[in-house]
Amino acid sequence: MADTKGITLSCLCGAATHTFTIPTSSLPLPSHLCNCTTSRRISGSLLTSYINITHDTPTTTSKKPDLTFLTPYPSSDVLTRWFCSTCGTHMYLEYAADGHFEAATGTLKESEGVVKYESCMWIEDTRDGGASQFVTHIDGTELKRYSRESGVSKEVALEWMDDPETTENAVQKYGSSDGGKEEGKKIHATCHCGGVEFYISPPNAESKLAASPFSDLIIPYHRQLDITANIDNHPWWVVGDKRFLAGTCACHSCRRASGFDITFWGFIPTSNITLDATGELPFTRDERRYWGTMKSYRSSPNVTRTFCGKCGANVFWDGDERPSIVDVAVGLLDAESGARAQELLAWYPERVSFEEDALNKSLIKGLGDGLIEWGRTNKGKEYVATGISSMQM
């Protein structure tokens, strides 16, 4: 067996492609699923993860990656985050204390046997437990759960919430079916630097006037069924007239665009997105108007992805086939209930979108199993989407 192994990683557009040599004795490299507010705001994801690619070996040519095509963002005095200036992929953490670099796990060309996820950390930042409740086991091993930094802060239970009553009240007050819904109330969304911000209003009559084929989250594209066209335009993106559908994705392009293995999307009609709290500035695709630091990247012939040009936060997935709906990165939402924003979003627990394309099969299998169990545990609560049948399709 070779003493070293080459690890290659790349952004979505390929401008930043690097290979590092690490000792095989260090494999698999430990990683932790981070739930902290800063990570959510700079990524748009509810879970971020990194591996240490700085190692002392005779064949290592450089401890510092080529940063030519990357933009730095000092998110704190502790570290600087580096992302691709062209496509927005988060690539590295650079630590101020010792100068070591860590690479975002979603940028790797190879993950199985290279990365070992050991815990969920910084759960206390989520208020509602966040997506840590979606990933509880990987390869049959239970992940440890920490309130803050992994291994040094206190461990917390799976059902941990900062204040369960406050979270539950926020959800029920916002979306109650007894007429108590706070009509017109909007949820604020922002990246970490504040350069991109917008507001999302709850579902209304206009929400159902949008048009879209079915998402892979509901009906896998690889099955190639006619139903994916959604000829009758069933408004699958609205659940129970109270929430917008939200889900997870493991596709190659989403993973490499964000830099992380799992992306978390809310399916939101553009009619429910405004650039201001009063609703006077409607959604527009013209970046020059009101969008601040947002940049776009055409990731395929029919898809535009947007991100903050200052902090790199993933913002929208915008497909040409459904111009009246965009996917919004959930990590940007300032929801009263917590990171899962369940007053606005109903999470789909029966499938991970494009799970067949997952790079790290073990992680995504753990996510899929965890989502099913989470949906089973929460069955009966009005803000939980329980599958196609529950949406009366």
Coordinates of C-alpha atoms in Angstrom, one line a residue:
M1 CA 0.0 0.0 0.0
A2 CA 1.3 3.5 -0.9
D3 CA 2.4 5.7 2.0
T4 CA 0.5 8.7 0.5
K5 CA -2.6 9.5 -1.4
G6 CA -3.5 12.3 -3.7
I7 CA -6.7 14.2 -2.8
T8 CA -8.2 16.3 -5.6
L9 CA -10.8 19.0 -5.1
S10 CA -12.5 21.5 -7.4
C11 CA -15.1 24.2 -7.6
L12 CA -18.1 23.9 -9.8
C13 CA -16.6 25.9 -12.7
G14 CA -13.2 24.2 -12.4
A15 CA -11.2 27.4 -12.2
A16 CA -9.9 26.3 -8.8
T17 CA -8.7 22.6 -9.0
H18 CA -6.1 21.5 -6.6
T19 CA -4.5 18.2 -5.5
F20 CA -3.0 17.6 -2.1
T21 CA -0.9 14.7 -0.9
I22 CA -1.7 13.2 2.5
P23 CA -0.4 10.2 4.4
T24 CA -2.6 7.1 4.0
S25 CA -2.1 6.5 7.7
S26 CA -4.3 9.6 8.4
L27 CA -7.3 8.2 6.4
P28 CA -10.2 8.5 6.8
L29 CA -9.9 12.2 7.7
P30 CA -12.3 13.2 10.5
S31 CA -15.0 15.7 9.8
H32 CA -17.9 17.2 11.7
L33 CA -21.3 18.5 10.5
C34 CA -21.5 22.1 11.6
N35 CA -24.8 23.8 12.4
C36 CA -23.5 27.2 13.5
T37 CA -25.1 30.4 12.4
T38 CA -22.0 31.7 10.6
S39 CA -21.7 28.6 8.5
R40 CA -25.3 28.6 7.6
R41 CA -25.1 32.3 6.5
I42 CA -22.0 31.9 4.4
S43 CA -23.2 28.7 2.7
G44 CA -26.9 28.8 2.6
S45 CA -26.7 25.2 3.8
L46 CA -27.8 23.9 7.2
L47 CA -24.8 21.6 7.5
T48 CA -21.2 22.4 6.5
S49 CA -18.1 20.2 6.9
Y50 CA -14.4 20.4 6.3
I51 CA -11.3 18.2 6.4
N52 CA -7.7 19.2 7.3
I53 CA -5.6 19.1 4.1
T54 CA -2.4 20.5 5.7
H55 CA -0.1 17.7 6.5
D56 CA 3.7 17.4 7.0
T57 CA 4.8 14.8 4.4
P58 CA 8.0 14.7 2.3
T59 CA 5.9 14.8 -0.9
T60 CA 3.7 17.8 0.0
T61 CA 4.7 20.6 -2.4
S62 CA 2.8 23.3 -0.5
K63 CA 0.7 23.7 2.6
K64 CA -1.1 26.6 1.1
P65 CA -3.4 26.1 -1.9
D66 CA -3.3 28.2 -5.0
L67 CA -5.7 31.0 -4.1
T68 CA -5.5 32.8 -7.5
F69 CA -9.1 32.3 -8.5
L70 CA -10.6 32.6 -5.0
T71 CA -12.1 35.4 -3.0
P72 CA -11.3 35.7 0.7
Y73 CA -13.9 36.5 3.3
P74 CA -12.8 36.9 6.9
S75 CA -15.9 35.7 8.7
S76 CA -14.3 36.3 12.2
D77 CA -10.9 36.9 13.8
V78 CA -10.4 33.2 13.9
L79 CA -10.6 32.3 10.2
T80 CA -10.9 33.4 6.6
R81 CA -13.1 31.6 4.2
W82 CA -12.1 31.2 0.5
F83 CA -14.6 30.8 -2.3
C84 CA -14.5 30.7 -6.1
S85 CA -14.9 34.2 -7.5
T86 CA -16.7 32.8 -10.6
C87 CA -19.1 30.1 -9.4
G88 CA -19.2 30.8 -5.7
T89 CA -18.1 27.4 -4.4
H90 CA -16.8 27.5 -0.9
M91 CA -13.4 25.9 -0.9
Y92 CA -11.3 26.5 2.2
L93 CA -11.1 27.7 5.8
E94 CA -7.8 29.4 6.7
Y95 CA -7.1 29.6 10.4
A96 CA -5.4 32.7 11.7
A97 CA -3.7 31.0 14.7
D98 CA -1.5 28.6 12.8
G99 CA -2.2 29.2 9.1
H100 CA -3.5 25.7 8.4
F101 CA -6.2 25.1 5.7
E102 CA -9.2 22.9 5.7
A103 CA -11.1 22.0 2.6
A104 CA -14.9 21.9 2.2
T105 CA -15.9 18.2 1.8
G106 CA -18.3 18.8 -1.1
T107 CA -15.4 19.9 -3.3
L108 CA -13.7 16.5 -3.2
K109 CA -13.6 14.3 -6.2
E110 CA -13.5 11.3 -3.9
S111 CA -15.2 11.0 -0.5
E112 CA -15.8 7.4 0.5
G113 CA -12.9 6.2 2.6
V114 CA -11.5 9.7 2.7
V115 CA -13.9 11.4 5.0
K116 CA -15.4 10.1 8.2
Y117 CA -18.2 12.1 9.7
E118 CA -17.9 11.9 13.5
S119 CA -20.4 14.4 15.0
C120 CA -22.9 17.2 14.7
M121 CA -21.7 20.3 16.4
W122 CA -22.8 23.9 17.3
I123 CA -26.4 22.6 17.6
E124 CA -27.2 25.3 20.1
D125 CA -27.1 27.9 17.3
T126 CA -30.1 26.3 15.6
R127 CA -32.7 26.8 18.4
D128 CA -34.7 23.9 17.0
G129 CA -32.0 21.3 16.5
G130 CA -31.7 22.2 12.8
A131 CA -30.7 19.5 10.3
S132 CA -28.8 17.7 13.0
Q133 CA -32.0 15.8 13.6
F134 CA -32.0 14.6 10.0
V135 CA -28.6 12.9 10.2
T136 CA -28.3 10.7 13.3
H137 CA -26.4 7.6 12.1
I138 CA -23.9 6.9 9.3
D139 CA -23.0 3.3 8.5
G140 CA -24.9 2.2 11.6
T141 CA -22.8 4.4 13.9
E142 CA -24.5 7.1 15.9
L143 CA -23.1 10.6 15.5
K144 CA -22.2 12.4 18.7
R145 CA -24.1 15.7 19.1
Y146 CA -22.4 18.7 20.7
S147 CA -23.9 22.0 21.8
R148 CA -20.8 23.9 20.5
E149 CA -17.3 22.7 19.4
S150 CA -17.0 19.0 18.8
G151 CA -15.4 17.0 21.6
V152 CA -15.1 19.9 24.1
S153 CA -18.6 21.2 24.6
K154 CA -21.5 19.3 26.3
E155 CA -23.3 16.6 24.4
V156 CA -27.0 17.1 23.7
A157 CA -29.9 14.8 23.0
L158 CA -31.5 14.2 19.6
E159 CA -34.7 16.0 20.6
W160 CA -32.8 19.0 21.9
M161 CA -34.4 22.4 21.4
D162 CA -33.4 25.7 23.0
D163 CA -37.0 26.3 24.1
P164 CA -39.4 23.8 22.7
E165 CA -42.5 25.8 23.7
T166 CA -41.2 29.0 21.9
T167 CA -40.4 27.0 18.8
E168 CA -43.7 25.3 18.7
N169 CA -45.6 28.5 19.4
A170 CA -43.8 30.3 16.5
V171 CA -44.8 27.5 14.1
Q172 CA -48.4 27.3 15.2
K173 CA -49.0 31.1 15.5
Y174 CA -47.6 31.7 12.0
G175 CA -49.4 28.9 10.2
S176 CA -52.4 28.0 12.3
S177 CA -55.6 26.8 10.5
D178 CA -58.0 28.6 12.9
G179 CA -57.7 32.0 11.3
G180 CA -54.9 33.1 13.5
K181 CA -52.4 33.2 10.7
E182 CA -50.4 36.4 10.6
E183 CA -51.3 37.5 7.1
G184 CA -48.6 39.4 5.4
K185 CA -45.9 38.5 7.9
K186 CA -42.6 38.0 6.1
I187 CA -39.5 36.1 7.0
H188 CA -36.3 37.9 6.5
A189 CA -33.4 36.2 4.6
T190 CA -29.8 37.4 4.5
C191 CA -26.2 36.2 3.8
H192 CA -23.5 36.6 6.4
C193 CA -22.2 39.9 5.2
G194 CA -25.6 41.3 4.6
G195 CA -24.9 42.1 1.0
V196 CA -27.8 40.1 -0.2
E197 CA -31.2 40.2 1.6
F198 CA -34.8 39.6 0.8
Y199 CA -38.2 38.6 2.4
I200 CA -40.5 35.7 1.9
S201 CA -44.2 35.9 2.6
P202 CA -46.4 32.9 3.5
P203 CA -48.5 31.1 0.8
N204 CA -51.5 32.9 -0.6
A205 CA -53.8 32.5 -3.6
E206 CA -51.2 33.8 -6.0
S207 CA -48.7 31.2 -4.9
K208 CA -50.7 28.4 -6.6
L209 CA -50.7 30.3 -9.9
A210 CA -47.0 29.5 -10.4
A211 CA -46.1 26.7 -12.7
S212 CA -43.6 23.9 -12.5
P213 CA -42.9 20.3 -13.4
F214 CA -42.5 18.0 -10.4
S215 CA -39.2 18.2 -8.5
D216 CA -36.8 15.3 -8.4
L217 CA -37.5 15.4 -4.6
I218 CA -40.9 14.0 -5.3
I219 CA -40.6 12.0 -8.5
P220 CA -37.0 10.9 -9.5
Y221 CA -36.0 12.2 -12.9
H222 CA -34.3 9.0 -13.7
R223 CA -37.6 7.2 -13.7
Q224 CA -38.6 9.3 -16.8
L225 CA -42.3 9.3 -16.1
D226 CA -44.7 11.5 -18.0
I227 CA -46.0 12.6 -14.6
T228 CA -42.8 14.7 -14.1
A229 CA -44.2 17.1 -16.6
N230 CA -47.1 18.0 -14.1
I231 CA -49.5 18.6 -17.0
D232 CA -52.3 19.6 -14.6
N233 CA -49.9 21.9 -12.7
H234 CA -50.6 20.5 -9.3
P235 CA -49.1 23.1 -6.9
W236 CA -46.8 20.6 -5.1
W237 CA -44.7 23.5 -3.7
V238 CA -47.6 24.5 -1.4
V239 CA -48.3 22.1 1.5
G240 CA -51.7 22.4 3.2
D241 CA -52.1 26.0 2.1
K242 CA -49.7 27.0 4.9
R243 CA -46.2 26.1 4.1
F244 CA -43.8 25.8 1.1
L245 CA -42.2 22.5 0.5
A246 CA -38.5 22.2 1.4
G247 CA -36.1 19.3 0.9
T248 CA -32.5 18.1 0.7
C249 CA -30.4 17.6 -2.4
A250 CA -27.3 15.5 -3.1
C251 CA -26.8 16.2 -6.8
H252 CA -23.3 16.8 -8.2
S253 CA -23.9 20.4 -9.3
C254 CA -25.5 21.5 -6.0
R255 CA -22.8 19.8 -4.0
R256 CA -20.0 21.5 -6.0
A257 CA -21.8 24.8 -6.3
S258 CA -22.0 25.2 -2.5
G259 CA -18.9 23.2 -1.5
F260 CA -20.9 21.0 0.8
D261 CA -22.4 17.5 0.5
I262 CA -26.0 18.4 1.3
T263 CA -27.9 21.4 0.1
F264 CA -31.2 22.5 1.6
W265 CA -33.8 24.2 -0.6
G266 CA -37.2 25.8 -0.1
F267 CA -39.4 25.9 -3.2
I268 CA -40.7 29.5 -3.3
P269 CA -42.9 31.2 -5.9
T270 CA -41.3 34.5 -7.0
S271 CA -44.6 36.2 -6.2
N272 CA -43.8 35.5 -2.5
I273 CA -40.3 37.0 -2.6
T274 CA -39.7 40.7 -2.2
L275 CA -36.5 42.7 -1.8
D276 CA -38.0 44.8 1.0
A277 CA -40.2 44.3 4.1
T278 CA -43.1 46.3 2.7
G279 CA -43.3 44.4 -0.5
E280 CA -42.8 47.5 -2.7
L281 CA -39.8 45.9 -4.5
P282 CA -40.9 42.7 -6.1
F283 CA -38.6 39.8 -7.1
T284 CA -36.5 40.6 -10.1
R285 CA -33.8 38.7 -12.0
D286 CA -31.9 41.9 -12.8
E287 CA -28.9 41.8 -10.4
R288 CA -28.2 45.4 -11.0
R289 CA -31.4 46.4 -9.3
Y290 CA -31.5 46.2 -5.5
W291 CA -29.7 42.8 -5.2
G292 CA -26.5 44.4 -3.7
T293 CA -23.6 42.0 -3.8
M294 CA -25.3 39.1 -5.5
K295 CA -23.6 37.4 -8.5
S296 CA -24.8 34.8 -10.9
Y297 CA -23.3 31.8 -12.6
R298 CA -24.9 29.8 -15.5
S299 CA -24.1 26.3 -14.2
S300 CA -25.9 24.5 -17.1
P301 CA -27.8 25.5 -20.3
N302 CA -31.0 25.9 -18.3
V303 CA -29.9 26.8 -14.8
T304 CA -28.7 30.0 -13.2
R305 CA -27.2 29.9 -9.7
T306 CA -26.7 33.0 -7.6
F307 CA -24.4 33.7 -4.7
C308 CA -23.1 36.6 -2.7
G309 CA -19.9 38.1 -4.3
K310 CA -18.6 39.2 -0.9
C311 CA -19.1 36.3 1.5
G312 CA -19.9 33.5 -1.0
A313 CA -23.3 32.5 0.3
N314 CA -25.4 30.3 -1.9
V315 CA -28.7 32.1 -2.6
F316 CA -30.9 30.7 -5.5
W317 CA -31.2 27.8 -7.9
D318 CA -33.1 29.3 -10.8
G319 CA -34.3 26.9 -13.6
D320 CA -35.6 28.1 -16.9
E321 CA -38.3 25.5 -17.0
R322 CA -40.0 27.1 -13.9
P323 CA -39.6 30.8 -14.1
S324 CA -42.3 31.5 -11.5
I325 CA -40.5 29.4 -8.7
V326 CA -37.0 29.5 -7.4
D327 CA -35.1 27.3 -4.9
V328 CA -34.1 29.4 -1.9
A329 CA -31.1 28.3 0.2
V330 CA -32.7 27.7 3.6
G331 CA -29.6 28.6 5.6
L332 CA -30.2 32.3 4.9
L333 CA -33.6 32.4 6.6
D334 CA -34.1 34.3 9.9
A335 CA -37.1 32.3 11.2
E336 CA -38.3 32.7 14.7
S337 CA -38.8 28.9 15.2
G338 CA -35.2 28.1 14.3
A339 CA -32.9 26.9 11.5
R340 CA -35.5 24.6 9.9
A341 CA -37.9 27.5 9.6
Q342 CA -41.0 25.3 10.1
E343 CA -43.4 28.2 10.3
L344 CA -42.7 28.7 6.6
L345 CA -41.4 25.3 5.4
A346 CA -42.7 21.7 5.4
W347 CA -39.8 19.3 5.1
Y348 CA -40.2 16.4 2.7
P349 CA -38.9 13.3 4.6
E350 CA -39.3 10.5 2.1
R351 CA -36.5 11.2 -0.4
V352 CA -33.2 13.0 -0.8
S353 CA -33.3 14.7 -4.2
F354 CA -30.8 13.0 -6.6
E355 CA -29.7 10.6 -3.9
E356 CA -28.6 8.3 -6.7
D357 CA -25.8 10.8 -7.6
A358 CA -24.4 11.2 -4.1
L359 CA -20.6 11.3 -3.8
N360 CA -20.5 10.1 -0.2
K361 CA -23.1 7.3 -0.3
S362 CA -22.8 6.6 3.4
L363 CA -23.6 10.1 4.4
I364 CA -26.6 10.5 2.1
K365 CA -27.9 7.0 3.1
G366 CA -27.7 8.2 6.7
L367 CA -29.5 11.4 5.7
G368 CA -32.3 9.5 3.9
D369 CA -32.8 7.1 6.8
G370 CA -32.8 10.0 9.3
L371 CA -35.3 11.9 7.3
I372 CA -37.7 9.0 7.3
E373 CA -37.4 8.5 11.0
W374 CA -37.8 12.3 11.6
G375 CA -41.0 12.3 9.5
R376 CA -42.3 9.2 11.5
T377 CA -41.5 10.9 14.8
N378 CA -43.2 14.1 13.8
K379 CA -46.2 12.4 12.2
G380 CA -49.5 14.2 13.0
K381 CA -48.0 17.7 13.4
E382 CA -49.6 19.9 10.8
Y383 CA -46.3 21.5 9.6
V384 CA -44.7 18.1 8.5
A385 CA -45.0 17.0 4.9
T386 CA -45.5 13.2 4.9
G387 CA -45.2 12.5 1.2
I388 CA -47.1 12.6 -2.0
S389 CA -50.2 11.1 -0.5
S390 CA -50.4 13.8 2.1
M391 CA -50.4 16.4 -0.7
Q392 CA -53.4 14.6 -2.3
M393 CA -51.6 14.2 -5.6

